Structures are given as structure tokens and as C-alpha cells.
């Protein structure tokens, strides 16, 4: 071989889980492919084998035996290291007080209501035992608040040294504005650990705000860096005779040098999927008339979807790999857990079928593989239906039809279907999931998928493509040549680029052209230098420079990217402002259908990107056919397949022979090739274009599936009964629609409660208002009951009136939009969306005052009114609403987002009615309601016993020293119904806003969610079971207050009813036997005016300990409410005048048990500006109970550390009450807010001692806590268990427990609830243990308010005055 790259042969090589693909482009534009088995133990071996294989073809056919001009490589080496947990042993350095950044994951529990019962948090990429805190602090302005204490830091490193890390990640708060401390830390680490340990700092990897995302990204980079560097070094040596130039594909679809890939391997995590999308852009968009493309890459375990508008793949600024989300540029690929190996599962309780997310993987794989798999998969279903040939991979891989039939038949028998019907159901469900993902990836960016062509690739994509294209209305459906090898083609044709970014946080009006240029210049120069190094200093390749800016309207969460060329970026200040605003408004309108022309625009980040601007790679077109008729030699077989329940004959074609432009292949047909199979449906045809692509078109207009004749309600019901999968498919679509609504809300709203903490929920209902999909119950029936006016097409309703809609909204901050969905002149359903708006008037900023005594103090009530009447916007109403909010711009934007979400749902429901026929849609929805009813009926009958059970829990006080307030419920069966009777609950408060109008509809939904969370967590809950439940709430009680009682601080009761409900179920079924924990959403408001005169209002929800549950330990510092996320520390400091000194879990605050309760969160807020706070929480008096021998969680505490006067001496320490408004704060005052922990489950003396020792190492349990609570002695030198002393101590503690429990039955001891003492004991010890006086009983005062004459209220006061605390069954 010669030693140069002469000849211009370009090679791309992509490594997948099963195969390694090689694509070579010759100087004449020919393509040569090779496919070999991947070698997971060392990917470079598979790469070398693939190159050797393709060399043989090149030498034989082209006489080529030299070096390749270059080798471009897409690799999963970094991805696999993350997914398989085989990265380097890595340490993490963080700012003192913030050790839990990675483990808390912004405190979010994904999933629906009740998901916490089975949720298992993924392990952080670096565990807490290898996380070291550094005593230092930089402020958000870059000033040094606390100098780095080198001596203390070196001492803190001792334990990490003992663990011998291979890499260390450094991520300090606010290092993106000042990296001096990070550099100092890196110098210390280099001295302490030596040159063989990789040190990675966040200010190099991601100099952007958002400490969790920056730390996750930097640490992931550190974890994979040693692995990737070794691999690339070995690969370079292995390919030394094959090329002088090896380049690596990045996640954004461009190339980088080996050196840069080794320095920041986090940028190559999505190298594989990026290659495929880039291949689509290069082979389809650049060589065909179709420039707007949507891609479908279906593999064995999942499907990747992406958008290519105007020939350029969309790029996002984050990459998702497994449970990790890292911030780095990536082709905007959305992944859905549906692939060829996805397993079909039938749940007997809910009578529902789902596909995925479980996968058979490569081993054993689908049953058809004959490797021992027995579960039915999508591949098995396709084989049963006849869509696959008997052999794959050019005849090398035999499929086993009998095994596939046997697997699918298990589903068929469960559903009383024929095997082929079950198989079609599996395939249709998989297609529906991919359809939903494709819609989301397009709609999220403001595009209509019908304006795009669908390109399918990957091994399984072409088989599903025609059906999914039909659902999307995306034509043509394009299948490129060798679709299983498109990633390698993309690797071969893509180009080198380099990108650099910087934080640049400034409102547009304050930006000058000079300042803008000063920020861009070092980015441009750095990119140019990096490109010259990568290309070689002598390279003559021209370079193209582009600039990007991430912007948002001031107050939004999501940023949008605009692109600037060099002349635009160099514009004078006024022109620069015009260009930026015009581009941003255009992008915002594209994505959200509106813009805020006068709203302040804020720049967050700037980027420069330099790209290799050399000519594009050209490939040859194919010969034109003389006739549209393909040669008969292309026919492999003709055999029966099943489509839409009908057996029909399909022709199997050999794609290798369909090699001329113009061939036309009518459906039904299956086109086979070595690495894929393409299904063409009846009524469609495939056409071969000049690049060899198969273009699938509709031959005839396809009618909706069920529109062969007009359905009556009766015939539609019969059709749905005969094909139960129709309902399942519509349920899947409804779930997808709900996700679209969520996506739009989170991207569009401005209130932090919505955009950051995701306090928004939606509902889609039938015409009668019964919820088909949602979470907090349907808002619609209460509206329909009271509304007496007209409902016309184009109407949109708005309200927040708690009493008018009977608690469907529970306080005035929650504003609901209700939209009737019309189709062909009739209402076919409703879409409703509520969101928590930051301010709706009221006596305190944020509109949630504990001192409110009536609803009029809470804020501005909006009776049900039309926001739009026949499509006409009620502008005057909105002006009034916004005028009465402290944050009018946010209010208006949030209303727009709420309405847009409902309209999105309406369009999708209309599509479903058109697709299935409206009567079939209604029949399917009714069937879904019946299924839900049957499932809940089964669980009530079989999992809830006949005995009455009662439970009482408490709200500790009302913010005025009165309490505790009892929440008591008795659950029993009566006349075939499950009754929840809240008799015994305290009467409403007349002086406080803790009241909660409990919506019966919402509580029934809670019951359904909780019951199904254990027995079918994937099931989509609806309102079908409501007639099986009866909710009895006494009027005048704290759960059914009489207007005008205040309700703004109802959050504690909302949480407590969930505690009570789970306790009741736990008494009947051990699967629900969880402790108590952080079920509330306590909150802090901090408001005032900055020295500039700018007003600020911070609303933040607190997080605490999730209860221990049968599934395991309760997560630390989380919340039972679904989806809610914490606000990043750096975001808080960026927009509000404060410093978060500490935000971490508090050791020992979770209740001890065999399963530990989650720890509480301790946060220190240092205020930098004069203002006031409102702070509302609970569980400061009663404790979150433990169960089955588990101990209660720790109480909450709030302490204000006042700044010393004149900066001298000690400041005053004030113990704050649980709930208070108008607490004045000044610069230097520090609030210490400790939330409450979760209760434990099971005997703590039986918890594995090694687990206890590990949690001591992780600083979740103290040495003393391990000893006193668990009887475990941990050696401080190495955190090992002292076995002998532990056994002795546990024996002693067990004896003491046994002696203390004399007279208590074993059943009561193990199944009782430990509240930390009786109410009388808690009252007696209250001042000593909490620093606060015990609350005064409600009955000692006189009832006051509109409820006083009600019989329930009068009877309650009489009884409690007679029996006192004994009146509660505790």
C-alpha cells in the first residue's frame, strides 16, 4: 500500500449493537458496502473486520489497494459505557452545601399520580460516596462570596484518594461566570492525584447556567473520557495502514478530530443516530426534490425520530442516553421505546394490551430468532402476518415461524382473538406509538407533519413506514437504498465542524454592537484555530462561519435559537436589535403560533460555529428503466399475508434487481434486501427514483379505516366489541395528545410554577365530561352542571371560581381553560387545561396568604366566562385580569399557552374522529370507560376487604396557632360501592386559608390512580369507575367549606388526603402499605423591589422525604406530586436577589426501617435585598408516620438567622412558625428551611448492615444514626461494618424493644403506625422539641363563619369539647 490518501476513496463506518456497517464512496461516485458482526468486547476489531471485508470488494471491482482519503467513524463506545455502567471510576467535586446535585436529579418523579409507589430512582453517574464538597462560593455576578479553603479541601479529598478514581469531574456553582475556583481546584487535584487521573472542569465542557445539567454533562464526560481516549488511541494504531485521517462523528451530525473527541467525548454520545439522520439529509434531501423530511429509524429496542426541515437536521442542546440528560449539541432525535424486539404484554386486571417498553433484546431476542425467547414481540407479529421472509441477512439468518405463532398466540388467547388478529393489534400499537413520537417531534417545533416526506431506515423501519406515513399524511414515504446501512453513509459524507459557546445573559435593549462583537470574537477565533489543527495547518479547505444566539422572552423557561451570518452579526446596534428581534419573533411564531412583539427579549447564550465548506460528495444516479414494469426476475415469491383482518396475496421482490429508475411496484408487496424489508400496502405503490430510493405513494384516496358504511351508535359498539384493539389504539392516541399538550405548556408558559415546576394538568373528556385521559380528574362535569348559557363553535371558557365549579379547581391561582371540541357540527368532547399562575391579585404577592379569611382575600375570582365567543377574543376581560395581577405579562402569556394546549388537543381529536369515524370513536371511548370500571371493580372486589377501616391524619395548624386539624376517613363497602366517609374531619377554618374544597370527581380519580399504580402502572386511567365509588364529605368541614371561606393555602390538605387514602388501602392490601411522607407542596414566596426599582416575585415549592414503600426506600428530597421539578440554584440566583448557601438532604431525617424513608431537604437562603417572605409548610408538630415497625420521619423546621447589626457580633436566631406572611427580610438575613422526612417501613434492625454503612459513606445517615436507629457500628476509617459489635448491639436493642412492647400483640407491633407518640405526648414535648408552642385545639374557640349553624359543625364541636383528643381514632 502507498502512504497517502490518493484516489479519494472515502470510508464511513458505523458500529451498532449487532452489526458494524461500512460504506465507501469511490472517486467516481459509486457506493460499496460491507456488513460484519459487531465485537462488543472491542469495537475496533469489528471496525477493522469491516474495512478488511470492503477492501476485498474494492480491490476486486475497482483495483483499489491504497489508503483511504479518510475514515469517518460513528461509534457507540461512549454510549455503551454509560448504559452498561462501565465507565471509569470517577470522583466529583461540588460546592459545599450542594453535594446532592446529581442524586436529586431536580427532585422529579416521572409518571402519573401514584407513580412514586413503584418509582426507583436511577443511580447517579457518580455516587455520593465519591462526591467531595469544596468550601468555596462564587456569586451569580462572578464575585467571590467565600474564598476557597485549600486546607479544608485537601482534607476532604482523603476518602476519594482511598477509592482510586481514574477521573475527576469539577463542577462548582456559577463557574460559568467565574472559573477561578475551578482552576484552583484542578491545580490541587493535579498535585494530589498525579498526571494519570483525568480532570474535567465544567467551565471547559459547558460554561452555561443550570448546575444540575452542567454537572451531569461534565461528569458524564469524565466518566467516559478514559474509555474513549483508550479506544480511539487503539483504533488509530489499528488503522495506521488504512488511513492517515481518522475522524469521529459527533452527536450533532458533524465530524471532529480524534483529539477533540477524546477531550469532550460527551459530544459523541449520540454519534450513531446522528449518522442516520445526516445520511438522510445527504442522500435524500440533497439529491431529490424532497427537502422537508421526517425520519424514522426503527431498531430492535427503540425507534428514533427526527426532523430535517429545509435539508438541515434540527439540532437541540441536549442529549438523552438512558436515564442521563446531558447538555450538548445533538441532532434532535426523539426516542420511543418501541422496536422490533419490543414485547407485547396483556394485563388481565385492566384487560389492556401494550407494546414495550420491555424488550427481548438481542439475546434471547424475539421468539422467531429461535434462541430461547418466548415472549411475543413486534418482529414475531410481523412474521405471523407474513410480512417477513423466512430468512434474513441474505439468507444467513433463519426465522422460526412456529415459535413466533406460539408466542403471539398467548396474547390471542387472553383477548379471545385469532392469532393473526392479535398480531395485527401488536403491530398497530407499535405503529401508533411511533406515530405519536413523529407527531411530537414535528409539532413541538411548530411544523405540520403533512408538509414533510417520511424517510424510514434501520432494520425494521421500512416494514412499518407505509402504515405510519398513512397515519401522518406524510408523502411520499421514502426508503433509501440499504436502509440498514444509512448511518455509515452519513458518516462518509458529513464534514468537520467546531463550535464554541459562552453565556451571555442580557436583555436585548441593553446590548451594543461593540459588546456583541467582543463576545463573538474569541469564539470565532477559537473555532478557526481548532479547525486548522484538525484539518492541518497547510489545508486549503475553505471555512464557513455562522453564529447562533439562544433567546427567550424575559420570564420564559425555554430558549429558541436564531442563526446569524457574519454581516448580520456585525450590524450596528439599532440594526442588530431589529434583526435579532425579527428573527426571534419569527421562530417563536413558527413554534407557538404567536409572538409578543413588545415583550422584552433576553439573550442567554452565544455560539460560533465553523464548518468545512468544501464541495459536497456526489454519488451516482441509477440507470433509467425502459418500462415501469419491473422484470419478473425481481420476483422472489408470491404468498398470503394478512392486512386489516383480510388475507391477500402479496408479491415479494428482490430490491437488488429493482435497480432502475421508474420501476413501479404495486401493493400489497414486500421488497426484501440484505438488511431490511419494505411493506407496501394495498392502495399504494412504490416507485424507484434516480437515486434508487423507493418512493411510496397513495394509488387511491384511502378512506378512514371504518368508513365503508355510515356507523350507527349500535353498529359502532358492535365493531369495537369485535375488535377490542380499536379502543387500545385510541387510548394510545389520547395519551400521545396529552403529551403534546404538556409539551406546549412547558415551552410556552411564563409562570415558574408551570415552566419550571410543571404545575399544570390537562384533561380530554367525552361530550358528557367524563375524563378519557388526564390526572387530576375531569374539570368538565362541574362546569356542565352550572353553565346555563350557550355553547357554540369557537367558544373557549375560562374560570378559577372554586365554589362555582365545586372544587374542580381548588384555589384561585389555578386557572382553567375549557374548550368544546366540535366535529361535523356536534360536540365530540372537551379539552381542558389548568396551570398555576404566579399572581392573581390577593393580599400578598403570589396570591396565597395564610391570613386570608375569605375567598375575596385570596385573589380575583373569575366566574365561568367565555374567553372566546364564536372565535372572538374577549380582549377587555383579559385586560381586566392582567391589570389586577402583579405580573400582567406572565398572566397574558400563560392564558395564551393554556388556550393553545386545548386547541392542539381539539385538532388531534378531530383527526381521530375523521380517521375512525365519529361513532366508532365514541364507541371506543365508551369501551375504555367500561374497561376502567371493570378493572377497578375487580380490585375493589379482590383487594379491598369487607371490614371497615378508618384512618386519621392531621394538618398541624392554621397559621394562627390553632390545630391540629383532623382529616379523618372511613372506608367500607355498601350496596356494591366503595364508600369514603370523611365524617369526623375538622370543620372549616374561618380565619385561615387552609381549607380545601375536595372535588369528589378528583378524589375518585385519585382512587383509580392509586389502585392501578400497583397492578398496572402503564394503564391510562379514566373516569369509568366513578359510579363504583361514593365520597361523603360533610358540608362545613375543612374538606367542603362554605363560601366565602378562603382556600388559597389548601396544598397541605390536598397532600394529607393522599396520605389518608394510601393508609386506608395499606390496611387492606400490603402492596399499598407505605409510610407517610412528603405529599404536600409547601411553598416559599420572596418578593420586593430591587435597588433598580424592578419588582421580583419568587414562588418556589419545597421538597422532602418520600415515604418508604414496598418497592424500597423513599427517595430523598422529592415530592409525591407527579412531574414537579425543582428550580435550579443558579436560575434562582440569576433572577432573584439571593444566594442559596446550601441545598442538600439532611442525614437521619428519613424514618428508619427495613426500607428507609426519604431524607428531608435543608436549604439556606441568604437574602441580598430588602423584601418580604411568605412561608407555608406543615408536619412541624405531628410526624410523618412509620409503618410495620418503621420509625416516623423527622419534622420540618424553619429558622431565620438575622444578620448582625452593623455587621458585628452574632445575629438573632428566630424560630419561625409553620405558616406565616409578611416576614420582613434584609440583606444578610438567612432563612434555614428544613422540610420533613418520609416515614420508614419495617423493622430497622433487619435492614442489611452493609446498606446502612453505605448510606453513612454517602452522608445520608450519620455514624450515630446508624448506631442508634439501626444498631449498626460503622468503622470511620473505611466505612465497613464492625460485624461483631453490630451483632451484639442489635441483639441488645431487640431485647429492649421486646421488653417495651409487652402487652402489645405481634400483629399490632408490626402493622401499627408509629407517629412518634400520642397527640398528648406530642403536645407535652412540643415546646422542648420544636421551639414553638403547641397548637391550641380548635374546639376551645368559638366557630365563626357561614358554616356555624350547620348540624355537622355544631355536633362536631359538642363532641370534641366533651371527649377532646380522644375523639380521634389515632
XYZ file of C-alpha atoms in Angstrom, residues 319-583:
265
model
C -28.696 14.518 24.555
C -30.630 11.765 26.323
C -28.844 8.476 26.964
C -30.667 6.058 29.229
C -31.507 7.937 32.419
C -28.995 10.707 31.681
C -29.767 14.036 30.039
C -26.638 15.940 29.143
C -26.387 19.385 27.634
C -24.501 19.108 24.391
C -25.484 19.707 20.774
C -27.272 16.762 19.243
C -29.419 16.016 16.249
C -32.914 16.441 17.685
C -33.753 12.752 17.959
C -36.814 11.696 19.927
C -36.743 8.102 21.077
C -39.757 5.923 21.795
C -39.380 2.524 23.446
C -40.826 0.593 20.521
C -38.660 -1.566 18.279
C -38.691 -4.927 16.574
C -37.849 -6.647 19.849
C -40.442 -4.779 21.952
C -42.519 -7.219 23.975
C -46.326 -7.245 23.869
C -47.885 -7.518 27.330
C -51.513 -8.198 28.213
C -52.707 -7.165 31.665
C -55.503 -9.357 32.964
C -56.702 -6.804 35.535
C -57.217 -3.942 33.110
C -57.814 -6.141 30.039
C -55.334 -3.996 28.154
C -52.584 -4.695 25.669
C -49.410 -2.649 25.425
C -46.193 -2.933 23.452
C -42.917 -2.098 25.213
C -41.011 -0.585 26.843
C -39.659 -4.028 27.775
C -37.582 -5.562 25.004
C -36.371 -9.063 24.212
C -33.037 -7.531 23.203
C -30.561 -9.359 21.007
C -30.458 -12.312 23.386
C -32.716 -14.207 23.590
C -34.435 -11.873 21.152
C -37.849 -12.441 19.575
C -39.258 -15.959 19.686
C -38.735 -16.111 15.927
C -34.960 -15.989 16.411
C -35.003 -19.479 17.907
C -32.656 -18.500 20.729
C -34.998 -19.327 23.592
C -37.228 -16.267 23.554
C -40.893 -16.986 24.274
C -42.449 -13.544 24.751
C -44.345 -12.103 21.761
C -42.583 -9.195 20.067
C -43.242 -6.864 17.150
C -40.935 -8.969 14.984
C -42.898 -12.101 15.873
C -46.149 -10.357 14.957
C -44.743 -9.248 11.600
C -43.645 -12.809 10.871
C -47.067 -14.216 11.823
C -48.716 -11.753 9.429
C -46.422 -12.871 6.623
C -44.513 -9.597 6.255
C -41.070 -11.150 6.666
C -39.264 -13.713 4.530
C -38.263 -16.948 6.196
C -34.593 -15.898 6.148
C -32.877 -12.585 6.822
C -29.417 -11.127 6.151
C -29.178 -12.520 2.667
C -30.236 -15.997 3.796
C -27.796 -16.259 6.705
C -30.419 -15.973 9.455
C -33.332 -18.435 9.680
C -36.606 -17.278 11.251
C -38.812 -19.735 13.170
C -42.454 -19.192 12.213
C -43.845 -21.788 14.633
C -42.138 -20.151 17.605
C -43.476 -16.735 16.588
C -47.017 -18.115 16.215
C -46.815 -19.777 19.640
C -45.659 -16.527 21.265
C -48.346 -14.345 19.672
C -50.983 -16.970 20.347
C -50.579 -16.353 24.089
C -51.871 -12.826 23.570
C -54.611 -14.036 21.242
C -55.968 -16.467 23.823
C -56.009 -13.809 26.537
C -58.004 -11.489 24.290
C -60.181 -14.154 22.658
C -58.813 -13.271 19.219
C -57.413 -15.191 16.321
C -53.633 -15.263 16.255
C -53.424 -13.006 13.209
C -55.791 -10.521 14.862
C -53.560 -10.360 17.913
C -50.525 -9.962 15.668
C -52.154 -7.058 13.825
C -53.004 -5.490 17.161
C -49.373 -5.674 18.262
C -48.143 -4.143 15.009
C -50.798 -1.414 15.057
C -49.979 -0.472 18.652
C -46.292 -0.234 17.808
C -47.137 1.922 14.795
C -49.357 4.135 16.926
C -46.524 4.737 19.390
C -44.149 5.689 16.580
C -46.813 7.886 15.005
C -47.175 9.746 18.302
C -43.417 10.239 18.546
C -43.210 11.533 14.983
C -46.040 13.964 15.622
C -44.359 15.217 18.769
C -41.029 15.790 17.071
C -42.726 17.875 14.377
C -45.461 19.628 16.342
C -43.006 20.584 19.096
C -41.142 22.658 16.520
C -44.310 24.126 15.059
C -44.425 22.033 11.890
C -47.281 20.074 10.360
C -46.015 16.561 9.524
C -48.247 16.556 6.446
C -45.845 19.087 4.929
C -42.997 16.572 5.179
C -41.961 13.362 3.460
C -41.275 10.400 5.745
C -37.904 8.670 5.397
C -37.626 5.258 7.051
C -34.421 3.358 7.687
C -32.871 0.989 10.180
C -33.503 -2.721 10.088
C -37.203 -2.534 10.997
C -38.238 0.969 9.864
C -39.177 0.209 6.246
C -41.606 -2.515 7.328
C -43.682 -0.019 9.347
C -43.123 3.033 7.148
C -46.109 2.839 4.802
C -48.587 2.400 7.665
C -47.064 5.256 9.668
C -46.894 7.518 6.630
C -50.590 6.854 6.150
C -51.291 7.905 9.739
C -49.141 11.034 9.416
C -50.326 12.004 5.958
C -46.647 12.409 5.077
C -45.958 11.624 1.411
C -44.029 10.210 -0.188
C -42.691 7.599 2.185
C -39.054 7.203 1.176
C -36.934 4.096 1.706
C -33.275 4.787 0.828
C -31.063 2.058 -0.620
C -29.534 -0.218 2.033
C -31.618 1.424 4.791
C -29.877 -0.597 7.458
C -26.558 0.976 6.451
C -27.592 4.618 6.186
C -25.620 5.606 9.277
C -22.370 4.524 7.629
C -23.286 6.515 4.531
C -23.963 9.570 6.692
C -20.572 9.098 8.352
C -18.836 9.024 4.977
C -20.485 12.171 3.620
C -20.560 14.533 6.585
C -17.998 17.253 7.289
C -15.782 18.599 10.030
C -17.005 21.410 12.283
C -16.181 23.020 15.592
C -18.405 25.008 17.895
C -17.755 27.196 20.936
C -20.273 28.913 23.176
C -20.470 31.321 26.063
C -23.098 32.509 28.494
C -24.254 35.970 27.569
C -27.242 36.844 29.729
C -28.589 40.250 28.835
C -31.833 41.843 27.677
C -31.704 42.864 24.041
C -32.308 46.551 24.700
C -29.044 46.824 26.662
C -26.832 45.140 24.046
C -24.451 47.193 21.932
C -22.861 46.145 18.678
C -19.405 46.592 20.197
C -20.189 44.410 23.185
C -21.771 41.792 20.959
C -18.683 41.671 18.735
C -16.406 41.435 21.763
C -18.236 38.281 22.871
C -18.224 36.670 19.425
C -14.599 37.355 18.517
C -12.904 34.853 20.881
C -15.484 32.229 19.941
C -14.784 32.669 16.230
C -11.019 32.682 16.696
C -11.118 29.605 18.930
C -13.207 27.705 16.368
C -10.959 28.681 13.490
C -7.859 27.582 15.363
C -9.413 24.239 16.306
C -10.443 23.631 12.686
C -6.978 24.436 11.387
C -5.466 21.956 13.830
C -7.961 19.291 12.810
C -7.574 19.876 9.068
C -3.844 20.512 9.184
C -2.308 23.963 9.115
C -1.481 23.603 5.416
C -5.060 22.713 4.440
C -6.610 24.822 1.684
C -10.180 23.918 2.687
C -12.407 26.981 2.927
C -14.285 27.569 6.150
C -17.810 28.847 6.736
C -18.620 30.827 9.887
C -22.098 31.065 11.410
C -23.333 32.453 14.699
C -26.183 31.348 16.908
C -27.987 33.030 19.776
C -30.333 31.373 22.266
C -33.109 33.758 23.220
C -36.376 33.872 25.081
C -38.933 36.386 26.151
C -37.930 37.643 29.568
C -39.583 35.253 32.026
C -39.846 32.226 29.757
C -38.069 28.953 30.538
C -37.424 27.646 27.050
C -34.910 29.258 24.742
C -35.142 29.318 20.960
C -32.165 29.532 18.653
C -31.713 32.069 15.879
C -28.951 31.963 13.273
C -26.884 34.965 12.200
C -24.498 35.217 9.294
C -21.378 37.352 9.609
C -22.831 40.565 8.115
C -25.871 40.322 10.388
C -23.720 39.702 13.454
C -21.632 42.781 12.634
C -24.606 45.113 12.248
C -24.762 48.424 14.077
C -26.633 48.416 17.387
C -30.062 49.545 16.128
C -29.970 47.221 13.124
C -28.675 44.376 15.300
C -31.659 44.789 17.637
C -34.058 44.773 14.679
C -32.505 41.673 13.121
C -32.443 39.707 16.363
C -35.986 40.626 17.396
C -37.387 39.940 13.921
C -35.691 36.538 13.710
